[in-house]
Amino acid sequence: MKPFFALLVMQTLLSAAPTMQTGVSASPQVLNLWPATPPGPAAKVDGAERDLTKPDDKLIAGRKIIKLGHVSTPQMHVYLPEKTKAHGGAVLVCPGGGFSILAWDLEGTEVAEWLNSIGFAAIVVKYRVPTGHHGNNLNEQGNAPLKAVGPVMDAQRAMSLTRSHAAEWGLDPQRIGILGFSAGGETAGLTAILRDERLYAKLDAADEHSCAPNFALPIYPGGFYDKETGGLKPYLKVSQDTPPMFFVMAQDDHVNSLNCTVLYTALTQAKVPAELHLFTRGGHGYGLRPTLTPVTHWPNRAAQWLKDMGFCEASSDWAKAQTTLGNPADHLPRNVMQITAFGERAEFSHDSQRVLFLSKQYGDVMEYTIRSGKIRCLTQHFKHHGFNRVNMLSNGDYLLTGPDETFDATSQDARLKARHFAKMFVLGRSLTKPPTPLGVVAAEGPAVSRTQLKIAWTHHIEGEHRQTAISTGDLVYENGTPRLANTRLVLTTKDFPEGQRPKMIETQNFTPYDTAITLTAYLIESGHNTEGYTFDLETRKLTNFTRTPDDYEEVEGIFPDGQSTLVERNHSVGKPWPMVDAWRVWFDGSKEPQRLTRFLDFKGYKASNYVVSDNGRLIAFQLGISGDEAGVGYGLFLMEVETLL
């Protein structure tokens, strides 16, 4: 491995990062935990279950949270990952809330979304609240405080029910863990420590299945530290059979961080695998919402721990009974690393130190810093309707494309319109103001000069419904406000020679010195062929540099020396939009095309949307899945280029 990439691997957080969404996209399967009135201490409810959030409640990462209260009917909300991602693991999720409410989205559904993104089934436990009034006195068995007995019963029941549905949901019964926050972290920890010491009498066949987690992740938990002894509370009996645990907490948390250290110490003394992450600052109750505070990026560490511990890998007995497919992200070559488990449409900053990307289709614009692994949102300071492209201008400002009005994201037609009739905006690099609209429609993504404030974009000729034209223009600033100037139509599909006219075209990049642009021509003469072209802006010469009548070759990022470009490539006879891998193609044909990725070796996957850093040393691309809408990605990857030459 080259020294540069080795350093990058060492300094970058390698695994999954949480999304910026407010919950999972699919509707969960909801099951009541108990056939009748739940056993054990009841919640002290006043009326119907409801959100108790107040208008002046504290925001978490700039957003409100759902504070679900008066829960008297415990449930489990089951979120299964896509089959192409699922590896059979599952995690029960216990939201926090001081045994008073449940932070339902912050520490529940948002966690389920993250777990699904890394292949785990997520079972969000809606345990009974409030129960805090029962206090800290122990139950009759002397193994749990009364305030936690009801929630732990609910978690144990959910664990047994999950195992009873393992075959139906495609789960490995030996890889089912529990994760919880704050009071939910205490609930998760107690459930793990008690293992099969059930707090209620078995009810039915479901309870014949174990209620013991295979692993646990208590996140900023309470309830473990004994102030009188300075150690672990005496009723917590840790042994070599206690499952492995992963802890996260901040030193300035108002809940004493010793709650983590005393349990970690006990696990270490019992020779139980455990990992502890203590941060200097971060407070309490951040969930998975990332900010610039390092503690909020704990999911990266957790995902790596889950992988290192083997909880992302199928046991041999379970694997024999499954038909799951391999994921290329688990079989990367040495010069490729995964940097996020969400996001799409990457773009490099001009200093090659940051990767810009979208959180999702019509989502926020994000920024990943390569050296630190930090992720921040660039578009959270203003209201918008989502974006489908981000490019960096030569002056450091951002060129965005996206819809300028609300649309029905559940409608395929509305989504296509939002992409093909998107508007362009300029977002100032200070990130203090909303972006300035340019008043121009851009179908798909624009091409942006590396050295000048010059852009080219694809659009529709009036009266046509396909992207059939390309225009160029200059960005000029007047009193700090950008606008387009010197716009001109430079190319339409009618400019292609007869017999080679495509139905659609799309610009991609400027060549060095901005004398030409690269572009893709789709569905040439009603066929399935897609070819890569350069177009000289001065001589108006069109040059087909791919010349592969039986292949799909869509132009992607250009190398800064201007001698070659990346293309999405695969055989396309009989299918206009095949699954693709990354290939490097030289404009003059002096070298044979070079295949750079092999995601197609894994059924149902592709590598797509490749860009090259300005220093020419890195390629960023995304993981795609068969059958998805064009451009949808499931995480970003970096490839070191030097090892390819």
PDB file of C-alpha atoms in Angstrom, residues 22-223:
ATOM      1  CA  THR A  22     -35.489  11.886  10.322  1.00  0.00           C
ATOM      2  CA  GLY A  23     -36.351   8.198  10.191  1.00  0.00           C
ATOM      3  CA  VAL A  24     -36.396   5.097   8.094  1.00  0.00           C
ATOM      4  CA  SER A  25     -38.122   5.163   4.764  1.00  0.00           C
ATOM      5  CA  ALA A  26     -40.082   1.909   4.944  1.00  0.00           C
ATOM      6  CA  SER A  27     -43.057   1.355   7.228  1.00  0.00           C
ATOM      7  CA  PRO A  28     -42.178  -1.000  10.069  1.00  0.00           C
ATOM      8  CA  GLN A  29     -43.939  -4.153  11.088  1.00  0.00           C
ATOM      9  CA  VAL A  30     -45.471  -3.385  14.485  1.00  0.00           C
ATOM     10  CA  LEU A  31     -46.120  -6.112  17.075  1.00  0.00           C
ATOM     11  CA  ASN A  32     -47.566  -5.764  20.553  1.00  0.00           C
ATOM     12  CA  LEU A  33     -45.168  -7.337  23.033  1.00  0.00           C
ATOM     13  CA  TRP A  34     -47.802  -8.776  25.337  1.00  0.00           C
ATOM     14  CA  PRO A  35     -51.043 -10.639  24.547  1.00  0.00           C
ATOM     15  CA  ALA A  36     -52.820  -8.866  27.402  1.00  0.00           C
ATOM     16  CA  THR A  37     -51.877  -6.507  30.248  1.00  0.00           C
ATOM     17  CA  PRO A  38     -48.088  -6.427  30.613  1.00  0.00           C
ATOM     18  CA  PRO A  39     -46.696  -8.087  33.733  1.00  0.00           C
ATOM     19  CA  GLY A  40     -44.676  -6.154  36.290  1.00  0.00           C
ATOM     20  CA  PRO A  41     -44.738  -2.507  37.382  1.00  0.00           C
ATOM     21  CA  ALA A  42     -47.088  -0.481  35.215  1.00  0.00           C
ATOM     22  CA  ALA A  43     -46.401   2.868  33.611  1.00  0.00           C
ATOM     23  CA  LYS A  44     -48.079   5.861  35.229  1.00  0.00           C
ATOM     24  CA  VAL A  45     -49.967   7.149  32.215  1.00  0.00           C
ATOM     25  CA  ASP A  46     -52.334  10.070  31.932  1.00  0.00           C
ATOM     26  CA  GLY A  47     -54.461   9.689  28.839  1.00  0.00           C
ATOM     27  CA  ALA A  48     -53.466   8.433  25.420  1.00  0.00           C
ATOM     28  CA  GLU A  49     -49.945   7.864  24.187  1.00  0.00           C
ATOM     29  CA  ARG A  50     -48.712  11.115  22.617  1.00  0.00           C
ATOM     30  CA  ASP A  51     -45.799  13.353  21.686  1.00  0.00           C
ATOM     31  CA  LEU A  52     -44.923  15.607  24.619  1.00  0.00           C
ATOM     32  CA  THR A  53     -42.511  17.852  22.728  1.00  0.00           C
ATOM     33  CA  LYS A  54     -42.860  21.551  23.555  1.00  0.00           C
ATOM     34  CA  PRO A  55     -42.212  24.465  21.174  1.00  0.00           C
ATOM     35  CA  ASP A  56     -39.334  25.765  23.300  1.00  0.00           C
ATOM     36  CA  ASP A  57     -37.618  22.399  23.822  1.00  0.00           C
ATOM     37  CA  LYS A  58     -33.903  22.231  23.132  1.00  0.00           C
ATOM     38  CA  LEU A  59     -32.938  21.395  19.552  1.00  0.00           C
ATOM     39  CA  ILE A  60     -30.591  18.498  18.843  1.00  0.00           C
ATOM     40  CA  ALA A  61     -28.288  19.195  15.879  1.00  0.00           C
ATOM     41  CA  GLY A  62     -30.686  21.959  14.883  1.00  0.00           C
ATOM     42  CA  ARG A  63     -33.817  19.808  14.940  1.00  0.00           C
ATOM     43  CA  LYS A  64     -36.578  18.912  17.372  1.00  0.00           C
ATOM     44  CA  ILE A  65     -37.144  15.404  18.630  1.00  0.00           C
ATOM     45  CA  ILE A  66     -40.252  13.338  19.257  1.00  0.00           C
ATOM     46  CA  LYS A  67     -40.778  12.847  22.994  1.00  0.00           C
ATOM     47  CA  LEU A  68     -43.199   9.953  23.158  1.00  0.00           C
ATOM     48  CA  GLY A  69     -45.003   9.721  26.478  1.00  0.00           C
ATOM     49  CA  HIS A  70     -47.727   7.793  28.290  1.00  0.00           C
ATOM     50  CA  VAL A  71     -46.834   4.452  26.690  1.00  0.00           C
ATOM     51  CA  SER A  72     -48.999   1.740  28.258  1.00  0.00           C
ATOM     52  CA  THR A  73     -49.005  -0.729  25.352  1.00  0.00           C
ATOM     53  CA  PRO A  74     -45.400  -1.845  24.778  1.00  0.00           C
ATOM     54  CA  GLN A  75     -44.573  -2.707  21.179  1.00  0.00           C
ATOM     55  CA  MET A  76     -41.713  -3.664  18.902  1.00  0.00           C
ATOM     56  CA  HIS A  77     -41.303  -1.838  15.584  1.00  0.00           C
ATOM     57  CA  VAL A  78     -39.411  -4.065  13.146  1.00  0.00           C
ATOM     58  CA  TYR A  79     -37.311  -2.524  10.361  1.00  0.00           C
ATOM     59  CA  LEU A  80     -35.700  -5.066   8.043  1.00  0.00           C
ATOM     60  CA  PRO A  81     -32.780  -4.054   5.791  1.00  0.00           C
ATOM     61  CA  GLU A  82     -32.826  -4.512   2.047  1.00  0.00           C
ATOM     62  CA  LYS A  83     -32.134  -8.120   1.153  1.00  0.00           C
ATOM     63  CA  THR A  84     -29.035  -7.196  -0.795  1.00  0.00           C
ATOM     64  CA  LYS A  85     -27.556  -5.647   2.367  1.00  0.00           C
ATOM     65  CA  ALA A  86     -28.875  -8.014   5.036  1.00  0.00           C
ATOM     66  CA  HIS A  87     -26.318 -10.269   6.716  1.00  0.00           C
ATOM     67  CA  GLY A  88     -28.660 -11.782   9.308  1.00  0.00           C
ATOM     68  CA  GLY A  89     -27.692  -9.682  12.328  1.00  0.00           C
ATOM     69  CA  ALA A  90     -30.286  -7.789  14.364  1.00  0.00           C
ATOM     70  CA  VAL A  91     -30.229  -5.146  17.077  1.00  0.00           C
ATOM     71  CA  LEU A  92     -32.973  -4.206  19.550  1.00  0.00           C
ATOM     72  CA  VAL A  93     -33.022  -0.437  20.068  1.00  0.00           C
ATOM     73  CA  CYS A  94     -34.100   1.088  23.392  1.00  0.00           C
ATOM     74  CA  PRO A  95     -34.592   4.876  23.178  1.00  0.00           C
ATOM     75  CA  GLY A  96     -33.719   6.980  26.199  1.00  0.00           C
ATOM     76  CA  GLY A  97     -35.822   9.466  28.124  1.00  0.00           C
ATOM     77  CA  GLY A  98     -35.149   9.092  31.834  1.00  0.00           C
ATOM     78  CA  PHE A  99     -37.824   6.401  32.259  1.00  0.00           C
ATOM     79  CA  SER A 100     -40.243   9.277  31.642  1.00  0.00           C
ATOM     80  CA  ILE A 101     -40.555   9.548  27.855  1.00  0.00           C
ATOM     81  CA  LEU A 102     -38.972   7.903  24.788  1.00  0.00           C
ATOM     82  CA  ALA A 103     -36.795   9.981  22.439  1.00  0.00           C
ATOM     83  CA  TRP A 104     -38.548   8.146  19.638  1.00  0.00           C
ATOM     84  CA  ASP A 105     -36.851   9.476  16.510  1.00  0.00           C
ATOM     85  CA  LEU A 106     -33.492  10.672  17.886  1.00  0.00           C
ATOM     86  CA  GLU A 107     -32.728   7.413  19.685  1.00  0.00           C
ATOM     87  CA  GLY A 108     -35.139   5.076  17.924  1.00  0.00           C
ATOM     88  CA  THR A 109     -36.163   5.328  14.296  1.00  0.00           C
ATOM     89  CA  GLU A 110     -33.021   7.221  13.237  1.00  0.00           C
ATOM     90  CA  VAL A 111     -30.964   4.456  14.823  1.00  0.00           C
ATOM     91  CA  ALA A 112     -32.993   1.867  12.922  1.00  0.00           C
ATOM     92  CA  GLU A 113     -32.171   3.631   9.666  1.00  0.00           C
ATOM     93  CA  TRP A 114     -28.461   3.543  10.438  1.00  0.00           C
ATOM     94  CA  LEU A 115     -28.561  -0.122  11.459  1.00  0.00           C
ATOM     95  CA  ASN A 116     -30.411  -1.026   8.249  1.00  0.00           C
ATOM     96  CA  SER A 117     -27.752   0.817   6.246  1.00  0.00           C
ATOM     97  CA  ILE A 118     -25.063  -1.516   7.641  1.00  0.00           C
ATOM     98  CA  GLY A 119     -27.118  -4.659   7.127  1.00  0.00           C
ATOM     99  CA  PHE A 120     -28.747  -5.159  10.544  1.00  0.00           C
ATOM    100  CA  ALA A 121     -32.424  -5.651  11.190  1.00  0.00           C
ATOM    101  CA  ALA A 122     -33.537  -3.064  13.743  1.00  0.00           C
ATOM    102  CA  ILE A 123     -36.244  -3.679  16.324  1.00  0.00           C
ATOM    103  CA  VAL A 124     -37.167  -0.442  18.084  1.00  0.00           C
ATOM    104  CA  VAL A 125     -38.609  -1.305  21.491  1.00  0.00           C
ATOM    105  CA  LYS A 126     -41.448   0.970  22.582  1.00  0.00           C
ATOM    106  CA  TYR A 127     -41.161   0.092  26.254  1.00  0.00           C
ATOM    107  CA  ARG A 128     -43.564   1.332  28.914  1.00  0.00           C
ATOM    108  CA  VAL A 129     -43.108   4.874  30.282  1.00  0.00           C
ATOM    109  CA  PRO A 130     -43.193   6.652  32.624  1.00  0.00           C
ATOM    110  CA  THR A 131     -41.885   4.245  35.250  1.00  0.00           C
ATOM    111  CA  GLY A 132     -39.485   6.521  37.098  1.00  0.00           C
ATOM    112  CA  HIS A 133     -41.947   6.904  39.958  1.00  0.00           C
ATOM    113  CA  HIS A 134     -41.239   3.287  40.991  1.00  0.00           C
ATOM    114  CA  GLY A 135     -37.821   4.449  42.190  1.00  0.00           C
ATOM    115  CA  ASN A 136     -34.454   2.768  42.713  1.00  0.00           C
ATOM    116  CA  ASN A 137     -35.443   0.138  45.264  1.00  0.00           C
ATOM    117  CA  LEU A 138     -34.787  -3.365  43.997  1.00  0.00           C
ATOM    118  CA  ASN A 139     -37.393  -5.909  42.919  1.00  0.00           C
ATOM    119  CA  GLU A 140     -38.066  -9.116  44.857  1.00  0.00           C
ATOM    120  CA  GLN A 141     -35.327 -10.981  43.014  1.00  0.00           C
ATOM    121  CA  GLY A 142     -32.902  -8.215  43.989  1.00  0.00           C
ATOM    122  CA  ASN A 143     -31.479  -7.908  40.482  1.00  0.00           C
ATOM    123  CA  ALA A 144     -33.053  -4.725  39.061  1.00  0.00           C
ATOM    124  CA  PRO A 145     -34.368  -1.357  40.312  1.00  0.00           C
ATOM    125  CA  LEU A 146     -38.151  -1.129  40.221  1.00  0.00           C
ATOM    126  CA  LYS A 147     -38.146   1.813  37.789  1.00  0.00           C
ATOM    127  CA  ALA A 148     -36.341  -0.359  35.223  1.00  0.00           C
ATOM    128  CA  VAL A 149     -38.163  -3.649  35.801  1.00  0.00           C
ATOM    129  CA  GLY A 150     -41.018  -2.938  33.357  1.00  0.00           C
ATOM    130  CA  PRO A 151     -38.727  -1.663  30.561  1.00  0.00           C
ATOM    131  CA  VAL A 152     -36.389  -4.660  31.019  1.00  0.00           C
ATOM    132  CA  MET A 153     -39.348  -7.052  30.879  1.00  0.00           C
ATOM    133  CA  ASP A 154     -40.380  -5.383  27.620  1.00  0.00           C
ATOM    134  CA  ALA A 155     -36.856  -5.703  26.225  1.00  0.00           C
ATOM    135  CA  GLN A 156     -36.597  -9.374  27.264  1.00  0.00           C
ATOM    136  CA  ARG A 157     -39.947 -10.139  25.681  1.00  0.00           C
ATOM    137  CA  ALA A 158     -38.888  -8.327  22.492  1.00  0.00           C
ATOM    138  CA  MET A 159     -35.673 -10.366  22.392  1.00  0.00           C
ATOM    139  CA  SER A 160     -37.560 -13.670  22.672  1.00  0.00           C
ATOM    140  CA  LEU A 161     -40.133 -12.590  20.092  1.00  0.00           C
ATOM    141  CA  THR A 162     -37.376 -11.546  17.700  1.00  0.00           C
ATOM    142  CA  ARG A 163     -35.752 -14.958  17.964  1.00  0.00           C
ATOM    143  CA  SER A 164     -39.128 -16.630  17.470  1.00  0.00           C
ATOM    144  CA  HIS A 165     -39.442 -14.742  14.144  1.00  0.00           C
ATOM    145  CA  ALA A 166     -35.808 -15.306  13.125  1.00  0.00           C
ATOM    146  CA  ALA A 167     -36.568 -17.678  10.256  1.00  0.00           C
ATOM    147  CA  GLU A 168     -39.364 -15.458   8.933  1.00  0.00           C
ATOM    148  CA  TRP A 169     -37.220 -12.307   9.063  1.00  0.00           C
ATOM    149  CA  GLY A 170     -34.001 -13.939   7.844  1.00  0.00           C
ATOM    150  CA  LEU A 171     -32.111 -13.486  11.119  1.00  0.00           C
ATOM    151  CA  ASP A 172     -29.280 -15.428  12.694  1.00  0.00           C
ATOM    152  CA  PRO A 173     -30.417 -16.171  16.296  1.00  0.00           C
ATOM    153  CA  GLN A 174     -26.766 -16.086  17.408  1.00  0.00           C
ATOM    154  CA  ARG A 175     -26.247 -12.473  16.276  1.00  0.00           C
ATOM    155  CA  ILE A 176     -29.022 -10.521  17.985  1.00  0.00           C
ATOM    156  CA  GLY A 177     -27.862  -7.678  20.207  1.00  0.00           C
ATOM    157  CA  ILE A 178     -29.299  -4.702  22.057  1.00  0.00           C
ATOM    158  CA  LEU A 179     -28.473  -1.002  21.944  1.00  0.00           C
ATOM    159  CA  GLY A 180     -29.805   1.722  24.199  1.00  0.00           C
ATOM    160  CA  PHE A 181     -29.356   5.368  25.120  1.00  0.00           C
ATOM    161  CA  SER A 182     -29.376   6.900  28.608  1.00  0.00           C
ATOM    162  CA  ALA A 183     -32.250   5.157  30.453  1.00  0.00           C
ATOM    163  CA  GLY A 184     -32.491   2.919  27.388  1.00  0.00           C
ATOM    164  CA  GLY A 185     -28.771   2.242  27.832  1.00  0.00           C
ATOM    165  CA  GLU A 186     -29.424   1.127  31.401  1.00  0.00           C
ATOM    166  CA  THR A 187     -32.244  -1.067  30.095  1.00  0.00           C
ATOM    167  CA  ALA A 188     -29.957  -2.557  27.427  1.00  0.00           C
ATOM    168  CA  GLY A 189     -27.142  -3.136  29.908  1.00  0.00           C
ATOM    169  CA  LEU A 190     -29.442  -4.797  32.446  1.00  0.00           C
ATOM    170  CA  THR A 191     -30.945  -7.014  29.751  1.00  0.00           C
ATOM    171  CA  ALA A 192     -27.453  -8.099  28.731  1.00  0.00           C
ATOM    172  CA  ILE A 193     -26.202  -8.697  32.276  1.00  0.00           C
ATOM    173  CA  LEU A 194     -29.308 -10.666  33.265  1.00  0.00           C
ATOM    174  CA  ARG A 195     -28.980 -12.805  30.140  1.00  0.00           C
ATOM    175  CA  ASP A 196     -31.620 -15.576  30.491  1.00  0.00           C
ATOM    176  CA  GLU A 197     -32.584 -14.546  34.024  1.00  0.00           C
ATOM    177  CA  ARG A 198     -36.073 -13.550  32.937  1.00  0.00           C
ATOM    178  CA  LEU A 199     -37.917 -11.027  35.152  1.00  0.00           C
ATOM    179  CA  TYR A 200     -41.340 -12.467  34.284  1.00  0.00           C
ATOM    180  CA  ALA A 201     -42.819 -15.954  34.072  1.00  0.00           C
ATOM    181  CA  LYS A 202     -42.854 -17.452  30.581  1.00  0.00           C
ATOM    182  CA  LEU A 203     -46.116 -16.815  28.762  1.00  0.00           C
ATOM    183  CA  ASP A 204     -46.089 -18.818  25.551  1.00  0.00           C
ATOM    184  CA  ALA A 205     -43.962 -20.552  22.929  1.00  0.00           C
ATOM    185  CA  ALA A 206     -42.141 -17.312  22.067  1.00  0.00           C
ATOM    186  CA  ASP A 207     -40.643 -17.289  25.568  1.00  0.00           C
ATOM    187  CA  GLU A 208     -39.045 -20.663  24.930  1.00  0.00           C
ATOM    188  CA  HIS A 209     -36.534 -18.670  22.916  1.00  0.00           C
ATOM    189  CA  SER A 210     -33.640 -17.045  24.756  1.00  0.00           C
ATOM    190  CA  CYS A 211     -34.002 -13.456  25.974  1.00  0.00           C
ATOM    191  CA  ALA A 212     -30.204 -13.049  26.256  1.00  0.00           C
ATOM    192  CA  PRO A 213     -28.541 -10.580  23.865  1.00  0.00           C
ATOM    193  CA  ASN A 214     -25.416 -11.720  22.034  1.00  0.00           C
ATOM    194  CA  PHE A 215     -23.895  -8.246  22.411  1.00  0.00           C
ATOM    195  CA  ALA A 216     -24.841  -4.856  23.833  1.00  0.00           C
ATOM    196  CA  LEU A 217     -24.119  -1.202  23.106  1.00  0.00           C
ATOM    197  CA  PRO A 218     -24.975   1.043  26.099  1.00  0.00           C
ATOM    198  CA  ILE A 219     -24.645   4.633  24.838  1.00  0.00           C
ATOM    199  CA  TYR A 220     -24.309   7.346  27.527  1.00  0.00           C
ATOM    200  CA  PRO A 221     -26.082   5.040  30.034  1.00  0.00           C
ATOM    201  CA  GLY A 222     -26.946   5.577  33.674  1.00  0.00           C
ATOM    202  CA  GLY A 223     -27.673   3.168  36.492  1.00  0.00           C
TER     203      GLY A 223
END
